[in-house]
PDB file of C-alpha atoms in Angstrom:
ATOM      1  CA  UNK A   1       0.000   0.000   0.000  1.00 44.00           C
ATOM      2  CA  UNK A   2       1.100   3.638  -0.386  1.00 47.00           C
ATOM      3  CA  UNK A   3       2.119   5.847   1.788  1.00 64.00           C
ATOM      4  CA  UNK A   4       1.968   8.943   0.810  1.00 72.00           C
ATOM      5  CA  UNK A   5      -0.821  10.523  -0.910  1.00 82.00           C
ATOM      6  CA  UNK A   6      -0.073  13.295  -3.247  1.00 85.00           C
ATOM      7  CA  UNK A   7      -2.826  15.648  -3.912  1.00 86.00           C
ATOM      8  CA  UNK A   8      -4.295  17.426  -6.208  1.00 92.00           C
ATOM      9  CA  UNK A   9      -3.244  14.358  -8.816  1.00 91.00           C
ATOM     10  CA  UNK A  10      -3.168  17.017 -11.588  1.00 94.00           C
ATOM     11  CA  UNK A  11      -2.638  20.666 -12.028  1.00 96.00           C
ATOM     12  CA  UNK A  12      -2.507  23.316 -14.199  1.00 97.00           C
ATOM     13  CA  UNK A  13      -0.893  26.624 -13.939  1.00 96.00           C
ATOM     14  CA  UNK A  14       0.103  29.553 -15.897  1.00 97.00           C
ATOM     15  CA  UNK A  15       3.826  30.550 -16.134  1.00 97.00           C
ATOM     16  CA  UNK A  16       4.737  32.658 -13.881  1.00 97.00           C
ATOM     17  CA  UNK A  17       2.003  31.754 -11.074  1.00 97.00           C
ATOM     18  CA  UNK A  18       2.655  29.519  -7.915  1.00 97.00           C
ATOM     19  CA  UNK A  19       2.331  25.491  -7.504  1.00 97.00           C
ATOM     20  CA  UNK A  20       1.455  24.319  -4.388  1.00 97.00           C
ATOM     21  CA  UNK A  21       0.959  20.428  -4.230  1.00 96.00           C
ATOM     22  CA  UNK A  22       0.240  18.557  -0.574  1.00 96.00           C
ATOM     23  CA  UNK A  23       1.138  14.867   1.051  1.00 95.00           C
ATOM     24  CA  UNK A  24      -0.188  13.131   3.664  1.00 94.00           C
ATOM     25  CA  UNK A  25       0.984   9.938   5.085  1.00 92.00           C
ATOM     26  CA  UNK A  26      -0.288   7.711   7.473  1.00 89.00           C
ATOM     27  CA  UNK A  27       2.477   6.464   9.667  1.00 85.00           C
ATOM     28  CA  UNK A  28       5.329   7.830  11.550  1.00 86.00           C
ATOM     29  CA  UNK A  29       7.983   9.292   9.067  1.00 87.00           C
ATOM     30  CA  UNK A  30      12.265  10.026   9.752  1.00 87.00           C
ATOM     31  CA  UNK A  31      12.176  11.744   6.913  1.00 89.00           C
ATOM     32  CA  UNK A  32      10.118  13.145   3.558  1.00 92.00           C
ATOM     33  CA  UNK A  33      11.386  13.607   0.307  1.00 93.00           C
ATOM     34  CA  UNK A  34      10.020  15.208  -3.046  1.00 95.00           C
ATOM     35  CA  UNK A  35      11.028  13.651  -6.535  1.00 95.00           C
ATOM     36  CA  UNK A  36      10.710  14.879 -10.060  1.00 96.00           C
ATOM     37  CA  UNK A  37       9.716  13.202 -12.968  1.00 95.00           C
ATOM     38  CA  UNK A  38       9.743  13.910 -15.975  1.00 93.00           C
ATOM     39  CA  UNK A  39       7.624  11.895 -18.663  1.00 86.00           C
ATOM     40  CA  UNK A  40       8.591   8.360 -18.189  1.00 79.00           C
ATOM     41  CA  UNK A  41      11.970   9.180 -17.350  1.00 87.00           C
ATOM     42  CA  UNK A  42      13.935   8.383 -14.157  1.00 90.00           C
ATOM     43  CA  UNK A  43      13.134  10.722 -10.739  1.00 93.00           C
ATOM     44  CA  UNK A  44      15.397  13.321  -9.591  1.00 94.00           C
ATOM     45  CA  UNK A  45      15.724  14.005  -5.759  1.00 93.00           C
ATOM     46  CA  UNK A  46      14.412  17.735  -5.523  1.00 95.00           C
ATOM     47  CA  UNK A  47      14.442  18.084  -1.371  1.00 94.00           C
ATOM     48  CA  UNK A  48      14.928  16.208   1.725  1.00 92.00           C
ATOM     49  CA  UNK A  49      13.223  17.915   5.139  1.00 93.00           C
ATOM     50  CA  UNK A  50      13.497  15.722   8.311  1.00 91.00           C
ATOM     51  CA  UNK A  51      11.159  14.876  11.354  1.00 91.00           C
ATOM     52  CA  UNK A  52      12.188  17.375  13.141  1.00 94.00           C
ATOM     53  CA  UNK A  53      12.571  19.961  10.524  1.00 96.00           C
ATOM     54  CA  UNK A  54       9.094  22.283   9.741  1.00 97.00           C
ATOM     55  CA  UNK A  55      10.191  24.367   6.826  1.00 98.00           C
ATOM     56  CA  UNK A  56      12.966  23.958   4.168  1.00 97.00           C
ATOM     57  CA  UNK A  57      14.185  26.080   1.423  1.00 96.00           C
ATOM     58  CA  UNK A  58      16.307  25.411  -1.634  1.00 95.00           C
ATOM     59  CA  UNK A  59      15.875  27.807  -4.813  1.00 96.00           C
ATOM     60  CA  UNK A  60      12.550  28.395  -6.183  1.00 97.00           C
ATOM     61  CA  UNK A  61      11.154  25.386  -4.183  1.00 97.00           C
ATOM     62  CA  UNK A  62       9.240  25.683  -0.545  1.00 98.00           C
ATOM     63  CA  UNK A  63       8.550  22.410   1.691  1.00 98.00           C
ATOM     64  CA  UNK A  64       6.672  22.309   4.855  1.00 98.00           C
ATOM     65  CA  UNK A  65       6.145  19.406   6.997  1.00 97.00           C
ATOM     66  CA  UNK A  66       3.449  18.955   9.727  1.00 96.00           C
ATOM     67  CA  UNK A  67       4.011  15.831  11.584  1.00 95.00           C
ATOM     68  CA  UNK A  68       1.150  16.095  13.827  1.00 95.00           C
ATOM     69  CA  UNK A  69      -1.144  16.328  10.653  1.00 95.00           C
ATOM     70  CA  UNK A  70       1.067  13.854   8.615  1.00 95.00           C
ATOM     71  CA  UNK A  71       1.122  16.239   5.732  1.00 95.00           C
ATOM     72  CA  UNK A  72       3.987  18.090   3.887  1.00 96.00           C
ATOM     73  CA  UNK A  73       3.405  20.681   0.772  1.00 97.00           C
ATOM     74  CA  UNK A  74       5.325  21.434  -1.774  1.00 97.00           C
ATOM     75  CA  UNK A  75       5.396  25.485  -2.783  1.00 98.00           C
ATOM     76  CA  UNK A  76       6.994  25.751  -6.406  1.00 98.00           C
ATOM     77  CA  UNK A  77       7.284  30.086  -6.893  1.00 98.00           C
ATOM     78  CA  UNK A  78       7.456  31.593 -10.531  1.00 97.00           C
ATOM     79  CA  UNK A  79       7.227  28.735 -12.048  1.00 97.00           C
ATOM     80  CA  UNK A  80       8.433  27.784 -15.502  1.00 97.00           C
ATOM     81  CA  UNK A  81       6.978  25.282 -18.514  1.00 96.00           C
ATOM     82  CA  UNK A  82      10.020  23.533 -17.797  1.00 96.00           C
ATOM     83  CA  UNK A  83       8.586  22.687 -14.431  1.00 97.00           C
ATOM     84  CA  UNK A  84       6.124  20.780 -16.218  1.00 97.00           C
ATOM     85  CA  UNK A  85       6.512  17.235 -14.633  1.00 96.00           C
ATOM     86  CA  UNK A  86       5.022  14.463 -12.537  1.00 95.00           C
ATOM     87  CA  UNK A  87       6.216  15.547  -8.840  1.00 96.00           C
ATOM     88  CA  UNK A  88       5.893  12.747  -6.138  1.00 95.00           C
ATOM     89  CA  UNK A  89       6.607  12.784  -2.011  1.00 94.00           C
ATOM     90  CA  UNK A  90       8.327  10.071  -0.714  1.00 93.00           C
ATOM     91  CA  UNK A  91       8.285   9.189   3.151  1.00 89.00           C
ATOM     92  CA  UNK A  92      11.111   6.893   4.863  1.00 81.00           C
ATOM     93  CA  UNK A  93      10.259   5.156   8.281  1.00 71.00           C
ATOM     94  CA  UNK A  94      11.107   2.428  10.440  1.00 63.00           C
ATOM     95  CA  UNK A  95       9.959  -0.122   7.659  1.00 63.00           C
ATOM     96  CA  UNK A  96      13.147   0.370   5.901  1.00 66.00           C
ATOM     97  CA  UNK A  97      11.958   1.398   2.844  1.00 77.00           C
ATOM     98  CA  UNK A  98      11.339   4.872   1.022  1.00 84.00           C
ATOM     99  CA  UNK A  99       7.440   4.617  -0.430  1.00 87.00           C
ATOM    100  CA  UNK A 100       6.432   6.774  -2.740  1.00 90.00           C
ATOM    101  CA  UNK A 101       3.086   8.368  -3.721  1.00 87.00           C
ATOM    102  CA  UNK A 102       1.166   8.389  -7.065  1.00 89.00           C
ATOM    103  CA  UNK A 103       2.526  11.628  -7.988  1.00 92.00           C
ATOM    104  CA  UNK A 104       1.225  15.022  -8.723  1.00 94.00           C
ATOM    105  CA  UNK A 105       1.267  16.111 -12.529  1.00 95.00           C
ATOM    106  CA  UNK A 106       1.995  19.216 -12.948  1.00 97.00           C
ATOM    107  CA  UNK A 107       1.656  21.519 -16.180  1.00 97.00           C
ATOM    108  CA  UNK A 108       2.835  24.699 -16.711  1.00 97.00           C
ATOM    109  CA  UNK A 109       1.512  26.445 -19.605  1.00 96.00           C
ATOM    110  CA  UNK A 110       3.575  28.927 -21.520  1.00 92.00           C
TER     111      UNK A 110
ATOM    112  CA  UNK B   1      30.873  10.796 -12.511  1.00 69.00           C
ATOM    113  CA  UNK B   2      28.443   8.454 -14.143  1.00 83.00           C
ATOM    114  CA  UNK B   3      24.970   8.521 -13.139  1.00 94.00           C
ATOM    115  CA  UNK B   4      22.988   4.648 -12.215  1.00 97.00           C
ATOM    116  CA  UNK B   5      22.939   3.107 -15.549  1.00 97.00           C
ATOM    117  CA  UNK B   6      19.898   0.198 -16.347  1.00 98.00           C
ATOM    118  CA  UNK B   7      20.202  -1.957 -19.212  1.00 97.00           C
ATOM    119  CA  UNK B   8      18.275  -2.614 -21.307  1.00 97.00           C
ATOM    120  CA  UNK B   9      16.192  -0.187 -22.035  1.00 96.00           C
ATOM    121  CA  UNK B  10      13.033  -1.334 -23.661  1.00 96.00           C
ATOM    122  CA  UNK B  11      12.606  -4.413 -24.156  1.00 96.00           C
ATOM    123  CA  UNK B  12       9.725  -6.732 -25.027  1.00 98.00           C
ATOM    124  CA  UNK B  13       8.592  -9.880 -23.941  1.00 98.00           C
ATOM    125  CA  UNK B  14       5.502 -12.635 -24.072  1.00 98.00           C
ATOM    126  CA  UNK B  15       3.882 -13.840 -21.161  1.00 98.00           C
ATOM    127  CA  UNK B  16       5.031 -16.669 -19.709  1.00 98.00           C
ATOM    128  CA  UNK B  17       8.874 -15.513 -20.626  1.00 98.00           C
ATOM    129  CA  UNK B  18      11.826 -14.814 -18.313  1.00 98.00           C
ATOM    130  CA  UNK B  19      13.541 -11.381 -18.321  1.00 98.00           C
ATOM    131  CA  UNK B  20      16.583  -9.982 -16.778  1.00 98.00           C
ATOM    132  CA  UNK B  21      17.473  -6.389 -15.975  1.00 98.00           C
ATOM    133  CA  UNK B  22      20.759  -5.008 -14.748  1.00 98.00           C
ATOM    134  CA  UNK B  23      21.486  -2.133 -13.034  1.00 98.00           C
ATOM    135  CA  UNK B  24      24.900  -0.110 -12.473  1.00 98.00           C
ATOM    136  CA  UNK B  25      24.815   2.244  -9.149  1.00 96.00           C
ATOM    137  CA  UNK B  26      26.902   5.056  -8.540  1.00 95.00           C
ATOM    138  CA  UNK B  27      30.678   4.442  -7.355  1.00 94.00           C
ATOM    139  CA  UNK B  28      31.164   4.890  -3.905  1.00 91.00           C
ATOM    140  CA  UNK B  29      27.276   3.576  -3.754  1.00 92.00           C
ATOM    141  CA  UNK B  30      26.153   0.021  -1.733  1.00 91.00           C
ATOM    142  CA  UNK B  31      22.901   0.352  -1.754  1.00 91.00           C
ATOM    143  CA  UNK B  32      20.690  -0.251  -5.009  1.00 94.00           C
ATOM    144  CA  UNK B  33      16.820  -0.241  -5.284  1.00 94.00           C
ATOM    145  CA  UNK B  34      14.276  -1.584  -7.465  1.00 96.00           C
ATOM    146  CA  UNK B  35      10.833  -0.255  -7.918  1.00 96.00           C
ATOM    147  CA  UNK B  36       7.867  -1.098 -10.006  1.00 96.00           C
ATOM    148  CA  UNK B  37       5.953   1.766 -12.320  1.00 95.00           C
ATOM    149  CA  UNK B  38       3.214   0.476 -13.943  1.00 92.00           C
ATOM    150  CA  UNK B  39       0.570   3.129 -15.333  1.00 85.00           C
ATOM    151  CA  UNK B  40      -1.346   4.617 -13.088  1.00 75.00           C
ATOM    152  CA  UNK B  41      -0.277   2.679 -10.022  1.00 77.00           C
ATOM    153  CA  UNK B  42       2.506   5.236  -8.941  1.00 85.00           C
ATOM    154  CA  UNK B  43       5.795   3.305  -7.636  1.00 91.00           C
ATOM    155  CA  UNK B  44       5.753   0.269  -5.659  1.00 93.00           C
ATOM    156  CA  UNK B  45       9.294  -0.310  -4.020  1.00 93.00           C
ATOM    157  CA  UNK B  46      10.466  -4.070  -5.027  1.00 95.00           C
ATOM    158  CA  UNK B  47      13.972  -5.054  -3.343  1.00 94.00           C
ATOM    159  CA  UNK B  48      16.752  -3.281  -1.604  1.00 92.00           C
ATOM    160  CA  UNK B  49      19.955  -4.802  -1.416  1.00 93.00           C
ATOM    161  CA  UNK B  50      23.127  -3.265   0.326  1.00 89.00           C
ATOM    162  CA  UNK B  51      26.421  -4.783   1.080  1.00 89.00           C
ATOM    163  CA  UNK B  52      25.302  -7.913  -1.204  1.00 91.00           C
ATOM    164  CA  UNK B  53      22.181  -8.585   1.248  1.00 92.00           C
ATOM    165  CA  UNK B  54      18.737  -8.336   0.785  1.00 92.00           C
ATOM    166  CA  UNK B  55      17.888  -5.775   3.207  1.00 89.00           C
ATOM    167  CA  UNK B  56      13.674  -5.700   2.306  1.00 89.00           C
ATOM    168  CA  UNK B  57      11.262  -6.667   0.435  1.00 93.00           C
ATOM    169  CA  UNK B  58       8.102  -5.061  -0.959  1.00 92.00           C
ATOM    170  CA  UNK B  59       4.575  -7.044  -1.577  1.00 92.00           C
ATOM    171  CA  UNK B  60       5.594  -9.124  -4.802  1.00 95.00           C
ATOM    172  CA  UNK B  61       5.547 -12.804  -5.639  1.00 97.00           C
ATOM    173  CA  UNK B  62       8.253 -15.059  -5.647  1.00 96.00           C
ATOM    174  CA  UNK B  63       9.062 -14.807  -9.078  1.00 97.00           C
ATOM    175  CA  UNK B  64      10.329 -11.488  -9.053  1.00 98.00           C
ATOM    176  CA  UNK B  65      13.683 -11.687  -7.895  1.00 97.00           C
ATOM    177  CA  UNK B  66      17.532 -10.199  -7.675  1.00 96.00           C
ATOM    178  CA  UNK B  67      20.791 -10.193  -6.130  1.00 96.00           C
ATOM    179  CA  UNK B  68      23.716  -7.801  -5.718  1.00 97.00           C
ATOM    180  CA  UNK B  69      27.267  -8.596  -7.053  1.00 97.00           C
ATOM    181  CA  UNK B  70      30.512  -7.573  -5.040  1.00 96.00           C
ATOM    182  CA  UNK B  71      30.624  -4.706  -7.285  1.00 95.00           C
ATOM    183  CA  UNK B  72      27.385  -3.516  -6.135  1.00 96.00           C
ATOM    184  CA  UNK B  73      25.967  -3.917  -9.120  1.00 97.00           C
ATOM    185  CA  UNK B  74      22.716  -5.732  -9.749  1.00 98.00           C
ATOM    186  CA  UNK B  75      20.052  -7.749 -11.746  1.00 98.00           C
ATOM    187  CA  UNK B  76      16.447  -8.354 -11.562  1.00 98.00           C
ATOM    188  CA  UNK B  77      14.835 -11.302 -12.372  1.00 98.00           C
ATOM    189  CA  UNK B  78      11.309 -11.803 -13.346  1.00 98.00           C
ATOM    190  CA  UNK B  79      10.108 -15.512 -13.949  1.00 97.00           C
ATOM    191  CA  UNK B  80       6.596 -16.259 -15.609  1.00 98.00           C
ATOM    192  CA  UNK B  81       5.574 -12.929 -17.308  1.00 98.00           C
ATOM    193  CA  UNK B  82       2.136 -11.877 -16.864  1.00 97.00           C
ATOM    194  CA  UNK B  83       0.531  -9.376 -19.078  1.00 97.00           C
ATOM    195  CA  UNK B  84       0.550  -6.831 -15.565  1.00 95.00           C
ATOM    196  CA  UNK B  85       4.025  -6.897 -15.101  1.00 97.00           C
ATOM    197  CA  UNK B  86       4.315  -4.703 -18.043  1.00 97.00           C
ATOM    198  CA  UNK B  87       6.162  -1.411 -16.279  1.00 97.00           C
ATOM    199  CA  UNK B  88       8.863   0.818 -16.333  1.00 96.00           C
ATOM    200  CA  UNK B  89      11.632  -0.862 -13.729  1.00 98.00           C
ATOM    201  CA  UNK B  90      13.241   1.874 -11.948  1.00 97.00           C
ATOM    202  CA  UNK B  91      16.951   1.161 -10.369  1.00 97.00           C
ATOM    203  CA  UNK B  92      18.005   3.408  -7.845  1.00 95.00           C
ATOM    204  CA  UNK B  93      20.917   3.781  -5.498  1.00 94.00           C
ATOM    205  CA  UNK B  94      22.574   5.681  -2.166  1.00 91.00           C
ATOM    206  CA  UNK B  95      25.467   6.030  -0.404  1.00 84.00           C
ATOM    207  CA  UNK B  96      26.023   3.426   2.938  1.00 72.00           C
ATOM    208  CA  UNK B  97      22.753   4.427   5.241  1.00 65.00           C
ATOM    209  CA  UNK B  98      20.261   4.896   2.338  1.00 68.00           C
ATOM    210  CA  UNK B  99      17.424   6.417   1.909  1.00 65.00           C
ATOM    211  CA  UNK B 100      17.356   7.340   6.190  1.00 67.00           C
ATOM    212  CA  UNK B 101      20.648   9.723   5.824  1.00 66.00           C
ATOM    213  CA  UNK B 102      19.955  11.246   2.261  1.00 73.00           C
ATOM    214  CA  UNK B 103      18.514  10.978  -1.701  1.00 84.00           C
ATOM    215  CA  UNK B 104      18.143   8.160  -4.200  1.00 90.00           C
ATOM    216  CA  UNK B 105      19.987   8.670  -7.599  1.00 93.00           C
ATOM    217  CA  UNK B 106      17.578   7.209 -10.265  1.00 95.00           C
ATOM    218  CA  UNK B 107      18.722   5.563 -13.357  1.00 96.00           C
ATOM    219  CA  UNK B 108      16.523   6.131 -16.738  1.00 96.00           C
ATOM    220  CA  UNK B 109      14.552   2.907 -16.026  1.00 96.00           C
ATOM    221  CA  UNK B 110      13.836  -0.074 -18.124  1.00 97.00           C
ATOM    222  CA  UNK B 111      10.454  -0.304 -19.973  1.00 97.00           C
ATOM    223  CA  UNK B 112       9.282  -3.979 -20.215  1.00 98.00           C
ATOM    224  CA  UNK B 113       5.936  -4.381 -22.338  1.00 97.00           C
ATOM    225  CA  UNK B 114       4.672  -7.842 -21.942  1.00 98.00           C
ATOM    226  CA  UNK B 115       2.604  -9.291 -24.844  1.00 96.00           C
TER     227      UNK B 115
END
């Protein structure tokens, strides 16, 4: 089963505007991490924020984690059509295994 | 450096058939991971090996399969095709600690269509 649930599943933007996708989870997490995909290609790590972490920043891209609400979101400013891509949260607990979500897709329209 | 390289590619197979796929991690890397993307199903984690050990296992049957050479690299197995094993086989890998300390690298994946 999956543990993190990526929502909304798809969304579409404007260049230029804001992209805010969420996760929840169910269980308890050490860490959560957001991937990249781009169409039936391989992922690319984007950001890693631990348990104890709330907020982390790196370049145009914002993550928040609640662990009391077992949610995280993932803030994308100004973004580009080359954001366009399937975006997934990944959550790594004591089960020794990093499980992954069904993804966000995200388009960006030029 | 070179990235995690998977081999082959595409490939196609009919069910009932036996396929192999290799994977190459990073240098430096003893950990390498296999999940499952079929469409719409989002990725389902398959095997983890590190060290040459299985380390965990996802929710597959016994005919999917694998092992990790001394060189870290490995190879998965899948015995008995079935017309739902048809996925893109993603290979990734991480330094000693895994996923707990830090990021997968991905490889490009291997797309297996089962006829």
């Amino acid at each position: 089963s999956q543990q993190g649930e990526e929502d909304p599943q798809a969304l579409s933007i404007q260049e230029g505007e804001n992209a805010t996708m969420n996760c929840s989870y169910k269980t308890s997490i050490n860490n959560l991490q957001w991937y990249r995909q781009n169409s039936g290609r391989g992922l690319v790590h984007l950001i890693l924020i631990r348990s104890n972490e709330r907020e982390k920043h790196s370049g145009r891209l914002r993550v928040t984690l609640d662990t009391s609400k077992k949610s995280s979101s993932l803030l994308i400013t100004a973004s580009r059509a080359a954001d366009t891509a399937s975006y997934f949260c990944a959550t790594g607990g004591s089960n020794y295994k990093l499980t992954f979500g069904k993804g966000t897709l995200l388009t960006v329209n030029p | 450096e070179a990235g995690v390289t998977q081999s082959p590619t595409h490939l196609i197979k009919t069910r009932g058939q036996q396929v192999t796929l290799r994977c190459s991690p990073i240098s430096g890397h003893t950990s390498v991971y296999w999940y499952q993307q079929a469409l719409g199903l989002g990725l389902q984690f398959l095997l983890w090996y590190d060290e040459g050990e299985e380390r965990n296992r996802g929710n597959f049957p016994p005919r999917f399969s694998g092992r990790q050479f001394p060189n870290y690299s490995s190879e998965l197995n899948v015995n008995a095709l079935e017309l739902e094993d048809s996925a893109l086989y993603l290979c990734a890998s991480s330094a000693r600690g895994g996923w707990n300390t830090g990021e997968l690298f991905f490889g490009e994946g291997s797309r297996l269509t089962v006829l």
